Short mmCIF file of C-alpha atoms in Angstrom, two decimals:
data_model
loop_
_atom_site.label_atom_id
_atom_site.label_comp_id
_atom_site.label_asym_id
_atom_site.label_seq_id
_atom_site.Cartn_x
_atom_site.Cartn_y
_atom_site.Cartn_z
CA MET I 6 -52.13 -33.94 12.77
CA SER I 7 -54.48 -34.28 9.80
CA GLY I 8 -53.77 -33.98 6.07
CA SER I 9 -51.67 -31.34 4.38
CA GLY I 10 -52.17 -28.20 2.32
CA PRO I 11 -55.10 -25.76 2.52
CA VAL I 12 -58.17 -27.06 4.36
CA GLY I 13 -61.27 -27.67 2.24
CA VAL I 14 -64.22 -25.65 3.55
CA ALA I 15 -67.94 -25.54 2.84
CA VAL I 16 -70.33 -22.85 4.10
CA ILE I 17 -73.86 -23.88 5.06
CA GLY I 18 -76.27 -20.96 5.33
CA ALA I 19 -76.23 -18.09 2.83
CA GLY I 20 -78.07 -15.56 4.98
CA ASN I 21 -77.18 -12.08 6.20
CA ILE I 22 -73.93 -12.98 8.00
CA SER I 23 -72.54 -15.21 5.23
CA SER I 24 -71.17 -12.31 3.17
CA GLN I 25 -68.83 -11.27 6.00
CA TYR I 26 -67.52 -14.82 6.31
CA LEU I 27 -67.21 -15.53 2.60
CA ALA I 28 -65.40 -12.26 1.91
CA ASN I 29 -62.64 -13.35 4.33
CA LEU I 30 -62.61 -17.13 4.02
CA THR I 31 -62.11 -16.90 0.25
CA ARG I 32 -58.96 -14.80 0.65
CA PHE I 33 -57.21 -16.82 3.35
CA PRO I 34 -54.58 -18.91 1.51
CA ASP I 35 -54.73 -21.69 4.14
CA LEU I 36 -58.41 -22.30 3.28
CA ASN I 37 -60.00 -23.57 0.09
CA VAL I 38 -63.69 -22.65 0.04
CA LEU I 39 -65.29 -25.32 -2.13
CA ALA I 40 -69.06 -24.93 -1.78
CA VAL I 41 -72.01 -22.98 -0.37
CA ALA I 42 -75.26 -24.67 0.70
CA ASP I 43 -78.64 -23.31 1.74
CA LEU I 44 -82.25 -24.51 1.99
CA ASP I 45 -82.80 -21.88 -0.69
CA VAL I 46 -80.55 -23.41 -3.36
CA PRO I 47 -80.69 -20.37 -5.72
CA ARG I 48 -79.55 -18.16 -2.84
CA ALA I 49 -76.61 -20.52 -2.25
CA ALA I 50 -75.76 -20.36 -5.95
CA ALA I 51 -75.84 -16.56 -5.91
CA ALA I 52 -73.52 -16.40 -2.90
CA ALA I 53 -71.12 -18.90 -4.47
CA ALA I 54 -71.03 -16.92 -7.71
CA GLU I 55 -70.42 -13.62 -5.92
CA TYR I 56 -67.36 -14.95 -4.08
CA GLY I 57 -65.96 -17.26 -6.76
CA VAL I 58 -66.81 -20.47 -4.92
CA PRO I 59 -66.90 -23.36 -7.41
CA ALA I 60 -69.92 -25.34 -6.14
CA SER I 61 -73.29 -24.82 -4.46
CA GLY I 62 -76.41 -26.78 -3.69
CA SER I 63 -78.41 -28.38 -0.91
CA VAL I 64 -76.93 -29.39 2.44
CA PRO I 65 -76.72 -33.12 1.47
CA ASP I 66 -75.08 -32.15 -1.83
CA VAL I 67 -72.34 -30.21 -0.07
CA LEU I 68 -71.79 -32.73 2.73
CA ALA I 69 -71.25 -35.42 0.11
CA LEU I 70 -68.19 -33.62 -1.30
CA PRO I 71 -65.14 -35.63 -0.16
CA GLU I 72 -62.78 -32.65 -0.47
CA VAL I 73 -64.72 -30.76 2.23
CA GLU I 74 -63.00 -31.22 5.59
CA LEU I 75 -64.52 -28.37 7.59
CA VAL I 76 -68.11 -27.09 7.51
CA VAL I 77 -68.88 -23.51 8.55
CA ASN I 78 -72.44 -23.59 9.91
CA LEU I 79 -74.14 -20.19 9.47
CA THR I 80 -77.74 -21.36 9.80
CA ILE I 81 -80.27 -19.81 12.21
CA PRO I 82 -79.81 -20.72 15.91
CA ALA I 83 -82.68 -23.22 15.90
CA ALA I 84 -80.82 -25.26 13.24
CA HIS I 85 -77.29 -25.03 14.67
CA ALA I 86 -77.24 -28.37 16.50
CA ASP I 87 -79.07 -30.34 13.79
CA VAL I 88 -76.82 -29.11 10.98
CA ALA I 89 -73.72 -29.69 13.11
CA LEU I 90 -74.79 -33.28 13.76
CA GLN I 91 -75.41 -33.82 10.04
CA ALA I 92 -71.93 -32.52 9.23
CA LEU I 93 -70.31 -34.67 11.90
CA ALA I 94 -72.18 -37.72 10.64
CA ALA I 95 -70.68 -36.99 7.21
CA GLY I 96 -67.20 -36.99 8.74
CA LYS I 97 -66.66 -33.22 8.67
CA HIS I 98 -65.26 -30.95 11.35
CA VAL I 99 -67.70 -28.13 12.23
CA TYR I 100 -67.31 -24.44 13.04
CA GLY I 101 -70.64 -22.79 13.86
CA GLU I 102 -72.12 -19.39 14.39
CA LYS I 103 -73.17 -18.57 17.94
CA PRO I 104 -74.78 -19.94 20.00
CA LEU I 105 -73.49 -23.51 19.77
CA ALA I 106 -77.07 -24.76 20.25
CA LEU I 107 -80.34 -23.54 21.74
CA ASP I 108 -79.60 -25.25 25.05
CA PRO I 109 -76.64 -26.93 26.80
CA ALA I 110 -78.08 -30.45 26.43
CA ALA I 111 -78.14 -30.14 22.63
CA ALA I 112 -74.65 -28.61 22.66
CA ARG I 113 -73.30 -31.50 24.74
CA LYS I 114 -74.80 -33.93 22.24
CA VAL I 115 -72.88 -32.18 19.45
CA LEU I 116 -69.60 -32.28 21.36
CA ALA I 117 -70.10 -35.92 22.37
CA GLU I 118 -70.76 -36.89 18.75
CA ALA I 119 -67.62 -35.05 17.63
CA ASN I 120 -65.53 -36.70 20.33
CA GLU I 121 -66.81 -40.16 19.40
CA ARG I 122 -65.92 -39.58 15.75
CA GLY I 123 -62.56 -37.95 16.42
CA LEU I 124 -63.72 -34.66 14.92
CA ARG I 125 -63.45 -31.05 16.08
CA VAL I 126 -66.05 -28.43 16.88
CA GLY I 127 -65.35 -24.71 16.81
CA ASN I 128 -67.74 -21.85 17.35
CA ALA I 129 -68.20 -18.12 17.07
CA PRO I 130 -67.64 -15.52 18.24
CA ASP I 131 -64.06 -15.17 17.09
CA THR I 132 -64.01 -11.45 17.84
CA PHE I 133 -61.94 -12.27 20.95
CA LEU I 134 -59.14 -13.26 18.54
CA GLY I 135 -59.09 -9.77 17.03
CA ALA I 136 -56.49 -7.14 17.85
CA GLY I 137 -58.63 -5.28 20.39
CA LEU I 138 -59.44 -8.17 22.73
CA GLN I 139 -56.13 -9.94 22.19
CA THR I 140 -54.32 -6.76 23.29
CA ALA I 141 -56.61 -6.65 26.32
CA LEU I 142 -55.82 -10.30 27.10
CA ARG I 143 -52.09 -9.64 26.91
CA ALA I 144 -52.50 -6.60 29.18
CA VAL I 145 -54.39 -8.60 31.80
CA THR I 146 -52.12 -11.67 31.73
CA SER I 147 -48.96 -9.55 31.88
CA GLY I 148 -50.13 -7.88 35.10
CA THR I 149 -50.63 -4.40 33.64
CA ILE I 150 -53.75 -3.84 35.80
CA GLY I 151 -52.56 -5.94 38.74
CA THR I 152 -54.93 -8.65 39.94
CA PRO I 153 -58.35 -8.40 38.22
CA VAL I 154 -61.10 -7.92 40.81
CA ALA I 155 -64.17 -6.68 38.93
CA ALA I 156 -65.66 -5.98 35.52
CA ALA I 157 -68.60 -4.11 34.03
CA ALA I 158 -70.01 -4.96 30.60
CA ALA I 159 -72.91 -3.37 28.74
CA PHE I 160 -74.61 -3.81 25.42
CA GLN I 161 -77.58 -1.48 25.00
CA SER I 162 -79.54 -0.73 21.82
CA PRO I 163 -83.13 -0.12 20.68
CA GLY I 164 -83.06 -3.53 18.97
CA PRO I 165 -82.18 -4.78 15.48
CA GLU I 166 -85.67 -4.74 13.93
CA SER I 167 -85.17 -1.24 12.47
CA TRP I 168 -82.32 -2.33 10.17
CA HIS I 169 -82.37 -6.13 9.89
CA PRO I 170 -84.54 -7.34 6.95
CA SER I 171 -85.60 -10.55 8.77
CA PRO I 172 -85.21 -9.91 12.50
CA GLU I 173 -87.88 -12.32 13.78
CA PHE I 174 -85.38 -15.02 14.81
CA LEU I 175 -83.49 -12.47 16.92
CA PHE I 176 -86.53 -12.22 19.22
CA ALA I 177 -87.24 -15.97 19.29
CA VAL I 178 -86.12 -18.66 21.73
CA GLY I 179 -82.36 -19.00 21.39
CA ALA I 180 -81.78 -15.32 20.66
CA GLY I 181 -82.79 -12.04 22.28
CA PRO I 182 -80.01 -9.81 23.61
CA LEU I 183 -78.80 -12.58 25.96
CA PHE I 184 -78.23 -15.30 23.37
CA ASP I 185 -77.58 -13.05 20.36
CA MET I 186 -75.23 -10.44 21.84
CA GLY I 187 -74.31 -12.19 25.07
CA PRO I 188 -71.76 -14.49 23.41
CA TYR I 189 -69.58 -11.52 22.42
CA TYR I 190 -69.52 -10.00 25.89
CA LEU I 191 -69.40 -13.24 27.87
CA THR I 192 -66.71 -14.79 25.66
CA ALA I 193 -64.63 -11.65 26.12
CA LEU I 194 -65.11 -11.75 29.90
CA VAL I 195 -64.23 -15.45 30.06
CA ALA I 196 -61.15 -14.86 27.92
CA LEU I 197 -60.02 -12.07 30.25
CA LEU I 198 -61.12 -13.38 33.66
CA GLY I 199 -61.48 -17.14 33.27
CA PRO I 200 -64.52 -19.38 33.76
CA VAL I 201 -67.73 -18.29 35.50
CA GLY I 202 -68.88 -20.14 38.62
CA THR I 203 -72.18 -18.57 39.68
CA VAL I 204 -74.70 -16.09 38.27
CA ALA I 205 -77.76 -14.12 39.38
CA ALA I 206 -79.99 -12.25 36.95
CA THR I 207 -83.22 -10.48 36.12
CA GLY I 208 -84.98 -10.31 32.76
CA HIS I 209 -87.72 -8.10 31.34
CA LYS I 210 -89.70 -7.73 28.12
CA SER I 211 -90.82 -4.20 27.22
CA ARG I 212 -93.21 -5.19 24.39
CA GLU I 213 -95.00 -8.33 23.27
CA SER I 214 -94.45 -7.57 19.57
CA ARG I 215 -92.21 -5.52 17.30
CA VAL I 216 -92.39 -4.15 13.74
CA ILE I 217 -89.87 -4.76 10.95
CA GLY I 218 -88.52 -1.38 9.89
CA SER I 219 -86.72 -2.04 6.61
CA GLY I 220 -86.54 -4.31 3.60
CA PRO I 221 -89.30 -6.18 1.75
CA LYS I 222 -91.07 -7.11 5.02
CA ALA I 223 -91.16 -3.56 6.42
CA GLY I 224 -94.29 -2.99 8.49
CA THR I 225 -94.69 -6.66 9.43
CA VAL I 226 -95.56 -7.23 13.08
CA PHE I 227 -93.94 -10.23 14.80
CA PRO I 228 -94.01 -11.63 18.36
CA VAL I 229 -91.31 -11.20 21.00
CA GLU I 230 -90.69 -14.55 22.71
CA VAL I 231 -87.81 -13.75 25.08
CA PRO I 232 -86.71 -11.06 27.58
CA THR I 233 -85.32 -8.02 25.81
CA HIS I 234 -83.48 -6.51 28.80
CA VAL I 235 -81.28 -8.76 30.94
CA THR I 236 -79.09 -7.75 33.88
CA ALA I 237 -76.70 -10.29 35.40
CA LEU I 238 -74.15 -10.60 38.19
CA LEU I 239 -71.30 -13.00 37.43
CA GLU I 240 -68.95 -14.56 39.97
CA PHE I 241 -65.81 -15.93 38.31
CA ARG I 242 -63.94 -18.92 39.70
CA SER I 243 -60.90 -16.63 39.97
CA GLY I 244 -62.77 -14.58 42.59
CA ALA I 245 -63.50 -11.61 40.33
CA GLY I 246 -67.07 -10.36 39.86
CA ALA I 247 -68.85 -8.63 36.99
CA THR I 248 -72.07 -6.80 36.22
CA THR I 249 -73.51 -7.32 32.75
CA THR I 250 -76.39 -5.55 30.96
CA LEU I 251 -77.74 -6.83 27.63
CA SER I 252 -80.64 -4.87 26.17
CA PHE I 253 -82.74 -4.42 23.03
CA ASP I 254 -84.85 -1.84 24.92
CA SER I 255 -82.50 1.13 25.25
CA PRO I 256 -82.76 4.34 23.17
CA LEU I 257 -79.17 4.93 24.32
CA SER I 258 -76.69 2.74 22.44
CA ARG I 259 -73.70 1.52 24.43
CA GLN I 260 -71.03 -1.14 23.90
CA SER I 261 -68.46 -1.30 26.68
CA ILE I 262 -66.34 -3.53 28.91
CA GLU I 263 -64.21 -2.34 31.81
CA ILE I 264 -61.83 -4.61 33.74
CA THR I 265 -60.76 -3.25 37.13
CA GLY I 266 -57.62 -4.56 38.78
CA THR I 267 -55.68 -3.73 41.90
CA GLU I 268 -53.42 -1.35 39.94
CA ALA I 269 -55.58 0.10 37.14
CA THR I 270 -58.81 -0.16 35.13
CA LEU I 271 -58.68 -1.36 31.53
CA LEU I 272 -61.19 0.08 29.05
CA VAL I 273 -61.75 -2.64 26.46
CA PRO I 274 -62.96 -2.06 22.87
CA ASP I 275 -66.39 -3.20 21.63
CA PRO I 276 -66.27 -7.03 21.83
CA ASN I 277 -68.38 -7.31 18.66
CA GLN I 278 -65.52 -5.71 16.73
CA PHE I 279 -62.01 -6.92 15.95
CA ASP I 280 -60.03 -3.75 16.62
CA GLY I 281 -60.17 -0.54 18.63
CA THR I 282 -58.00 1.45 21.01
CA LEU I 283 -57.77 0.46 24.67
CA GLY I 284 -57.65 2.80 27.62
CA LEU I 285 -55.71 2.34 30.88
CA ARG I 286 -56.80 4.42 33.85
CA ARG I 287 -54.46 4.45 36.83
CA PRO I 288 -55.33 5.77 40.32
CA GLY I 289 -55.06 9.54 40.44
CA ALA I 290 -54.78 9.95 36.68
CA LYS I 291 -57.03 12.57 35.12
CA GLU I 292 -57.25 10.73 31.80
CA ALA I 293 -56.82 7.21 30.52
CA GLU I 294 -53.62 6.25 28.73
CA GLU I 295 -54.20 4.97 25.22
CA ILE I 296 -52.99 1.49 24.33
CA PRO I 297 -53.01 0.81 20.58
CA ALA I 298 -54.32 -2.59 19.58
CA THR I 299 -51.85 -4.99 17.95
CA GLY I 300 -52.79 -8.08 15.99
CA THR I 301 -55.21 -8.87 13.19
CA SER I 302 -58.43 -6.95 12.69
CA ILE I 303 -59.40 -8.58 9.41
CA GLY I 304 -62.78 -9.72 10.72
CA ARG I 305 -65.06 -12.74 10.94
CA GLY I 306 -63.59 -16.06 9.95
CA ILE I 307 -60.26 -15.90 11.79
CA GLY I 308 -61.61 -18.48 14.23
CA VAL I 309 -62.21 -20.81 11.28
CA LEU I 310 -58.66 -20.19 10.06
CA ASP I 311 -57.13 -20.78 13.51
CA MET I 312 -59.11 -24.05 13.68
CA ALA I 313 -57.96 -25.11 10.20
CA ARG I 314 -54.30 -24.43 11.02
CA ALA I 315 -54.71 -26.35 14.29
CA LEU I 316 -56.15 -29.29 12.37
CA ARG I 317 -52.97 -29.48 10.32
CA SER I 318 -50.59 -28.98 13.27
CA GLY I 319 -52.46 -31.14 15.77
CA THR I 320 -52.64 -28.28 18.29
CA ALA I 321 -55.69 -26.89 20.08
CA HIS I 322 -57.84 -24.28 18.35
CA ARG I 323 -58.94 -21.27 20.36
CA ALA I 324 -62.60 -20.64 19.41
CA SER I 325 -63.44 -24.14 20.61
CA GLY I 326 -66.72 -25.94 21.11
CA GLU I 327 -65.83 -26.33 24.78
CA LEU I 328 -65.47 -22.56 25.20
CA ALA I 329 -68.78 -22.07 23.37
CA LEU I 330 -70.43 -24.65 25.65
CA HIS I 331 -69.18 -22.83 28.75
CA VAL I 332 -70.57 -19.53 27.44
CA LEU I 333 -73.87 -21.30 26.63
CA ASP I 334 -73.93 -22.76 30.15
CA VAL I 335 -73.46 -19.22 31.51
CA MET I 336 -76.28 -17.86 29.35
CA ALA I 337 -78.60 -20.73 30.33
CA ALA I 338 -77.82 -20.07 33.99
CA ILE I 339 -78.57 -16.37 33.51
CA ALA I 340 -81.89 -17.21 31.84
CA GLY I 341 -82.70 -19.67 34.63
CA SER I 342 -81.84 -17.19 37.35
CA ALA I 343 -83.99 -14.51 35.72
CA GLN I 344 -86.94 -16.92 35.99
CA SER I 345 -86.20 -18.41 39.41
CA ALA I 346 -84.93 -15.26 41.18
CA ALA I 347 -82.17 -17.44 42.65
CA PHE I 348 -78.42 -17.81 42.21
CA GLU I 349 -77.51 -20.43 39.60
CA ASP I 350 -74.30 -22.44 39.48
CA VAL I 351 -72.46 -22.90 36.18
CA PRO I 352 -70.87 -26.29 35.35
CA ALA I 353 -67.12 -26.27 35.87
CA TRP I 354 -64.78 -25.52 32.98
CA THR I 355 -61.10 -24.92 33.60
CA GLU I 356 -59.36 -24.43 30.25
CA LYS I 357 -57.10 -21.38 30.01
CA LEU I 358 -57.25 -19.41 26.76
CA GLU I 359 -53.91 -18.64 25.14
CA ALA I 360 -53.38 -15.41 23.23
CA LEU I 361 -52.52 -15.46 19.54
CA PRO I 362 -48.96 -14.46 18.63
CA GLU I 363 -48.91 -10.73 17.90
CA ASP I 364 -47.60 -11.41 14.38
CA TRP I 365 -50.29 -14.01 13.55
CA ASP I 366 -51.20 -13.26 9.93
CA PRO I 367 -54.38 -14.61 8.29
CA LEU I 368 -53.10 -13.72 4.82
CA GLU I 369 -49.88 -15.72 5.18
CA ALA I 370 -49.77 -19.18 3.59
CA THR I 371 -48.54 -21.55 6.29
CA LEU I 372 -49.93 -24.94 5.23
#
């Protein structure tokens, strides 16, 4: 158990995703957002002013604030591990955007540093804590579909360069559809089916460069450094198997997960969203039964809040660094298999994820 009252929070990184976090973090009564930092200090100041955050500045400025207990790291993937280590060195707990680091070795360094200092690491995505996936988790664990035996997951899109004002990093090492969108789908699958044991995969790149389609850099050509279409087979330690497609090359957009059990197939909402209606298809049925989602759908930042409440209660938080490391290990194994054309084993991880209580309320003051 640590401290009392709302947890002091600082946000590092005032880029595109920060507005979604700040809009929520600043209205959760169990959090006290104290500062925003960015390499671009004026941008940090603008974000702080927009959301009523009292302080802003450089990363060292913010890390020096003694009231800050928990740092939310929203920097680009290449900076995730370095900024996390800086925050840990300053005595702060860290919750980061996905992925935890560019590679498992760097991620393990972060977790080892946190363990040595008695600090916690949390990591996105927290979409699996939203109503849609939490309802799916309760359906699977309660036996609604029988014993899970297989899954199919697909994210397909033409790519984010048409709408994102600075999409270059999404096609660089540490991103692409595997490392950018994979965490949503793989975290959902791990939450529903348990840890992955073995993978096999292929990866392809349709173009060597892409063109920014919107914003002040529209028309700029940039290189593609990673595969933009990845197909993977996953073997879970539970014995279930899954096929997964992650693509920035598809004119057809698709976001889907299906979990097939011995009694029924569960149609799961988009794992990059926090809500949605589920479908349950039983043998012989002409249509799927609708299952309304129950729980919170308030959006990004609920993983931070769950971590903050766990800090105060001394319990485990759900969007943990260990879960993020397992997902990163899976993604690294997929990338390795796509290069080697061989099956790749995933390091063992055995933690079981517990569902949130159905009445868990982010807007309730509990601390």
